Short mmCIF file of C-alpha atoms in Angstrom, two decimals:
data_model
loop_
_atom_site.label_atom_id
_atom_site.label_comp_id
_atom_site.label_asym_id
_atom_site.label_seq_id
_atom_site.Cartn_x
_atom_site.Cartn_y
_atom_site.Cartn_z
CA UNK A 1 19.49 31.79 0.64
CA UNK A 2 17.60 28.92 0.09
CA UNK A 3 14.61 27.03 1.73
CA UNK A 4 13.55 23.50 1.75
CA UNK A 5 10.15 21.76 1.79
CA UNK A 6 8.02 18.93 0.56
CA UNK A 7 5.42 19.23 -1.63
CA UNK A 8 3.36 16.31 -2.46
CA UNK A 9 5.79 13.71 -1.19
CA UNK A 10 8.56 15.08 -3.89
CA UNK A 11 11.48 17.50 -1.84
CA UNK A 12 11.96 20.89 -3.72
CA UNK A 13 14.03 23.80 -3.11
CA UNK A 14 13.03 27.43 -3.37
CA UNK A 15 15.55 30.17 -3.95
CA UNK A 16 14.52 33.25 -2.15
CA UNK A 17 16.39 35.73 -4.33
CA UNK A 18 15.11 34.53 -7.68
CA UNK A 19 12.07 32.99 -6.08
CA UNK A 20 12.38 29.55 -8.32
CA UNK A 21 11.62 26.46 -7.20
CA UNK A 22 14.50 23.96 -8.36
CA UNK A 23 13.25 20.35 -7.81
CA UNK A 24 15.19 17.71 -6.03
CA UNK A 25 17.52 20.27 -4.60
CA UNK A 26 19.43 20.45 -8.12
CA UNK A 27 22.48 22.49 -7.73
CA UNK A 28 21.85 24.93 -11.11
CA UNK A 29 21.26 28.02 -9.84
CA UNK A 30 24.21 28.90 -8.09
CA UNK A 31 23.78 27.65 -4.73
CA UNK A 32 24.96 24.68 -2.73
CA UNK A 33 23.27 22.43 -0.03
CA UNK A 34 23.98 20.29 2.54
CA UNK A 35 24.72 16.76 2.34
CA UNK A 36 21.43 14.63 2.91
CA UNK A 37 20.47 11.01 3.00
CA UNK A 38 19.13 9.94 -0.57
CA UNK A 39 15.38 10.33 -1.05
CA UNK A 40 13.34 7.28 -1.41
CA UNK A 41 10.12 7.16 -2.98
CA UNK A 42 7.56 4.67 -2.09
CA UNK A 43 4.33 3.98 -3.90
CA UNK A 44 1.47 1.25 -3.06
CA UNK A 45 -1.42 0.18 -5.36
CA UNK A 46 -3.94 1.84 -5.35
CA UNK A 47 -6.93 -0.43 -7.67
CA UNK A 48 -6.14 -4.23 -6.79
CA UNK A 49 -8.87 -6.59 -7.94
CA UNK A 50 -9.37 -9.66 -7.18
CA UNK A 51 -9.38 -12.60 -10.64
CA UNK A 52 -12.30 -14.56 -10.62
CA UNK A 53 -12.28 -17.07 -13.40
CA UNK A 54 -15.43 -18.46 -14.89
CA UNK A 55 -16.37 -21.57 -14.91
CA UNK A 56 -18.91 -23.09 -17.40
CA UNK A 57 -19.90 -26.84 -16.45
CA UNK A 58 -16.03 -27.72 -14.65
CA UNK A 59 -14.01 -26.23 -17.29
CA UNK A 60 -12.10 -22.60 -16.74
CA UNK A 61 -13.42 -20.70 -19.91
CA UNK A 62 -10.91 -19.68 -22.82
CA UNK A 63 -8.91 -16.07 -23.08
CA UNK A 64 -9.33 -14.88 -19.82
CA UNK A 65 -7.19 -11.94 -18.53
CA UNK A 66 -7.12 -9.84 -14.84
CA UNK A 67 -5.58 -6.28 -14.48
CA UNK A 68 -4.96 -7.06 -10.41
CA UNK A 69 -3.33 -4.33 -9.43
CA UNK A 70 -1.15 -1.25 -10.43
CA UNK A 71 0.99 1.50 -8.83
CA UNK A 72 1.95 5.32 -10.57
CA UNK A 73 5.25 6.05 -9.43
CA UNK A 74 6.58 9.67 -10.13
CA UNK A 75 10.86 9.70 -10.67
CA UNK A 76 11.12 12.86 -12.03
CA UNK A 77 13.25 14.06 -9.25
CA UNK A 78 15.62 11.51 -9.60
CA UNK A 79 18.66 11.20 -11.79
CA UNK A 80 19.12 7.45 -13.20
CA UNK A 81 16.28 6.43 -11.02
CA UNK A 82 15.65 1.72 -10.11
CA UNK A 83 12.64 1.30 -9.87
CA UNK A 84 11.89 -2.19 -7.69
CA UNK A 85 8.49 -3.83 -8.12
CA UNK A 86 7.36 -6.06 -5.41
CA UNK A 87 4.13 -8.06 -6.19
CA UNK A 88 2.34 -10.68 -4.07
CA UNK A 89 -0.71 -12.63 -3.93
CA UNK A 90 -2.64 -16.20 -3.45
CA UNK A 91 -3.50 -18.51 -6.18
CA UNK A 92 -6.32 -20.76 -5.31
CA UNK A 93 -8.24 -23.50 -6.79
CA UNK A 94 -10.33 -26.83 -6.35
CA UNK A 95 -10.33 -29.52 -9.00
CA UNK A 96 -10.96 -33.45 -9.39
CA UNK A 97 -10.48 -35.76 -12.59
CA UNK A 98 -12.74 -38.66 -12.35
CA UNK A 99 -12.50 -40.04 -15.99
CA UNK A 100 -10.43 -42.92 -16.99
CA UNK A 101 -7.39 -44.86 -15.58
CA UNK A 102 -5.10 -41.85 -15.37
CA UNK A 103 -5.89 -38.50 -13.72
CA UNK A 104 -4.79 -35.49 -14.41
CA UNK A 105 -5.36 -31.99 -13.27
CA UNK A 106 -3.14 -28.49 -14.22
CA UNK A 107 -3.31 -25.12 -13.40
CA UNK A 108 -1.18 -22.75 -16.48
CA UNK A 109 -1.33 -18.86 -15.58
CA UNK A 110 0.96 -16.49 -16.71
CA UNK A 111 1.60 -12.88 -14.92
CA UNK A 112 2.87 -10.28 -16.83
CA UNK A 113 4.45 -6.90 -15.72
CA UNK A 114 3.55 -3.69 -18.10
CA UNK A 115 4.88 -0.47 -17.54
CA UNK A 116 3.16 2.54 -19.38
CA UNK A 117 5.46 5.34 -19.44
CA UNK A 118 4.30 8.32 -21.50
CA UNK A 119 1.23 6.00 -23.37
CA UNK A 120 4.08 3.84 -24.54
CA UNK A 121 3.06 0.45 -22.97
CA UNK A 122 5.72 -2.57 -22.34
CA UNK A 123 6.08 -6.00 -20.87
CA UNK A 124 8.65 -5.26 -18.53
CA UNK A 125 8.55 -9.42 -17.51
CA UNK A 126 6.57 -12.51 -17.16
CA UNK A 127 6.64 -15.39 -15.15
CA UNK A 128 4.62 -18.63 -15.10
CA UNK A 129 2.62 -20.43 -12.60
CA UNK A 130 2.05 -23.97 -13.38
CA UNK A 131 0.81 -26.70 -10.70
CA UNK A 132 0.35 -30.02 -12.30
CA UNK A 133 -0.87 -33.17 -10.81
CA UNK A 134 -0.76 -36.56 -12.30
CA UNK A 135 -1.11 -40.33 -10.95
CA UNK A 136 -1.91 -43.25 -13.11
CA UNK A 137 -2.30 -46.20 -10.04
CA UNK A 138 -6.33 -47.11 -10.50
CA UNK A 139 -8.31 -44.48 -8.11
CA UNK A 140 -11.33 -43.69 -8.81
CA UNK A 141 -10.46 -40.25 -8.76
CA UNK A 142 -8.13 -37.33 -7.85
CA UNK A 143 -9.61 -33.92 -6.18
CA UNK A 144 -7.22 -31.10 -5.31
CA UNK A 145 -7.10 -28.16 -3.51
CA UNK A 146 -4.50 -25.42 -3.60
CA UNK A 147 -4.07 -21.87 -1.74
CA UNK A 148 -0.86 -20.75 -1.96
CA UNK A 149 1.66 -17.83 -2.00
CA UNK A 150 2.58 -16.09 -6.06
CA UNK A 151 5.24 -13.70 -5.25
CA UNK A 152 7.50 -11.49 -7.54
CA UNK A 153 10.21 -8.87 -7.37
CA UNK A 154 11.75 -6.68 -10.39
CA UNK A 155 14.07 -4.20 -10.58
CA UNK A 156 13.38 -1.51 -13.69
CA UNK A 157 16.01 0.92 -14.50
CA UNK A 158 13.73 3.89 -16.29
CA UNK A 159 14.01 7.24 -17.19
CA UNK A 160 13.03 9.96 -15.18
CA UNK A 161 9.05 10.66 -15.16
CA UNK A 162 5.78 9.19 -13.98
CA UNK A 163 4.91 5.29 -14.88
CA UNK A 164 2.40 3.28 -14.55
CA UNK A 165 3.12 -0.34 -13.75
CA UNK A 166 0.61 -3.19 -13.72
CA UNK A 167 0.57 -6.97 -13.13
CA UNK A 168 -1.79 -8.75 -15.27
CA UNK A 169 -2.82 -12.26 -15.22
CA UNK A 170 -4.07 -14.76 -18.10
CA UNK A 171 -5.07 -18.22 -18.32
CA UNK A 172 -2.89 -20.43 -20.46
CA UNK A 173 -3.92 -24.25 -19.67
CA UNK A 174 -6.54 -26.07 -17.71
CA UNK A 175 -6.88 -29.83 -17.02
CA UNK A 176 -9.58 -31.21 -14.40
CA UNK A 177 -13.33 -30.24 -13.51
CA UNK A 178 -13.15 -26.92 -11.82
CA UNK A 179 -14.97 -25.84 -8.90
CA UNK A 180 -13.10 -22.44 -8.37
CA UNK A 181 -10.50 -20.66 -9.41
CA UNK A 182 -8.63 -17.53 -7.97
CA UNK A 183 -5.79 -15.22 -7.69
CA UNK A 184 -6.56 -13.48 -4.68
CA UNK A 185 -5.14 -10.52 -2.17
CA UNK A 186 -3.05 -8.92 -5.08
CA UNK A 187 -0.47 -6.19 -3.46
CA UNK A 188 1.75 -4.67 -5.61
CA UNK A 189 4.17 -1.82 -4.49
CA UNK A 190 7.13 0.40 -5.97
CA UNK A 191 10.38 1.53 -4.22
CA UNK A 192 12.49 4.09 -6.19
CA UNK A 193 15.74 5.61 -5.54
CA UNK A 194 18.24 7.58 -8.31
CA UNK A 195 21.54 6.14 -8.48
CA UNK A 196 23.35 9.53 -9.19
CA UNK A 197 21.89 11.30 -6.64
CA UNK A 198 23.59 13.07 -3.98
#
């Protein structure tokens, strides 16, 4: 005789005679359930920041690096869980070159996703975000401003267990006289699902 409930989002299984709970409904102790529709787990983050470079007279100081927003997922209940990371957010910025015949200005940021499984950390992936203007006709000077859409997906095949994932930004390059600069409205969500299970 078993009975079904949810505890803390994760479906378990108690078995009245030896009054054990058997997580995710695993079929070890000698009874056998019903067909069900596979359990998805669904996380959202739950500490985004927003990164606000500084700026010291124009020009986007060296070395700087934003945590903007991680997610704990738990997959213990799932057997050969995917993990997919969705990630979204606004880059902004306003700039002008006024110097010389040629003008130039560049944005370099790179985002990185780290997992921390077990206080093992890893970069899971990175990607690059790189706006770069340039015009050489004689103007006396180029100003831009940007405020657009950084998005990212990732699909993580992990082991069973509770991660952390993060997405971190860092400066790489800079070219222009800086007014502001911004990643904005980080989101970052997991969706999990185990491959194997029933």
């Amino acid at each position: 005789d078993v009975m079904e409930y949810a505890r803390d989002g994760i479906h378990l299984c108690l078995n009245r005679i030896d009054n054990v709970v058997d997580e995710c409904c695993r079929n070890g102790h000698g009874f056998s359930r019903r067909q069900e529709p596979k359990k998805i787990l669904f996380e959202c983050g739950h500490r985004p920041q927003d990164a606000i470079f500084e700026i010291d007279d124009g020009e986007v100081e060296c070395d700087q690096e934003f945590v903007l927003d991680r997610v704990i997922i738990d997959t213990t209940c799932l057997k050969r869980p995917i993990v997919k990371i969705e990630f979204s957010s606004l880059v902004a910025f306003e700039a002008e070159d006024e110097e010389g015949a040629e003008h130039e200005v560049e944005v370099d940021l790179l985002f990185k996703l780290i997992r921390n499984c077990n206080g093992t950390e890893e970069t899971l992936q990175t990607w690059r975000y790189l706006k770069e203007f340039d015009v050489e006709n004689n103007i006396d000077e180029l100003e831009v401003e940007i405020s657009e859409p950084f998005t990212v997906t990732f699909c993580d095949r992990a082991c069973p267990g509770c991660c952390e994932y993060k997405i971190v930004v860092t400066g790489r390059d800079f070219e222009g006289e800086f007014e502001f600069l911004r990643v904005v409205k980080p989101d970052l969500s997991a969706l999990a699902i185990g491959l194997c299970d029933d």
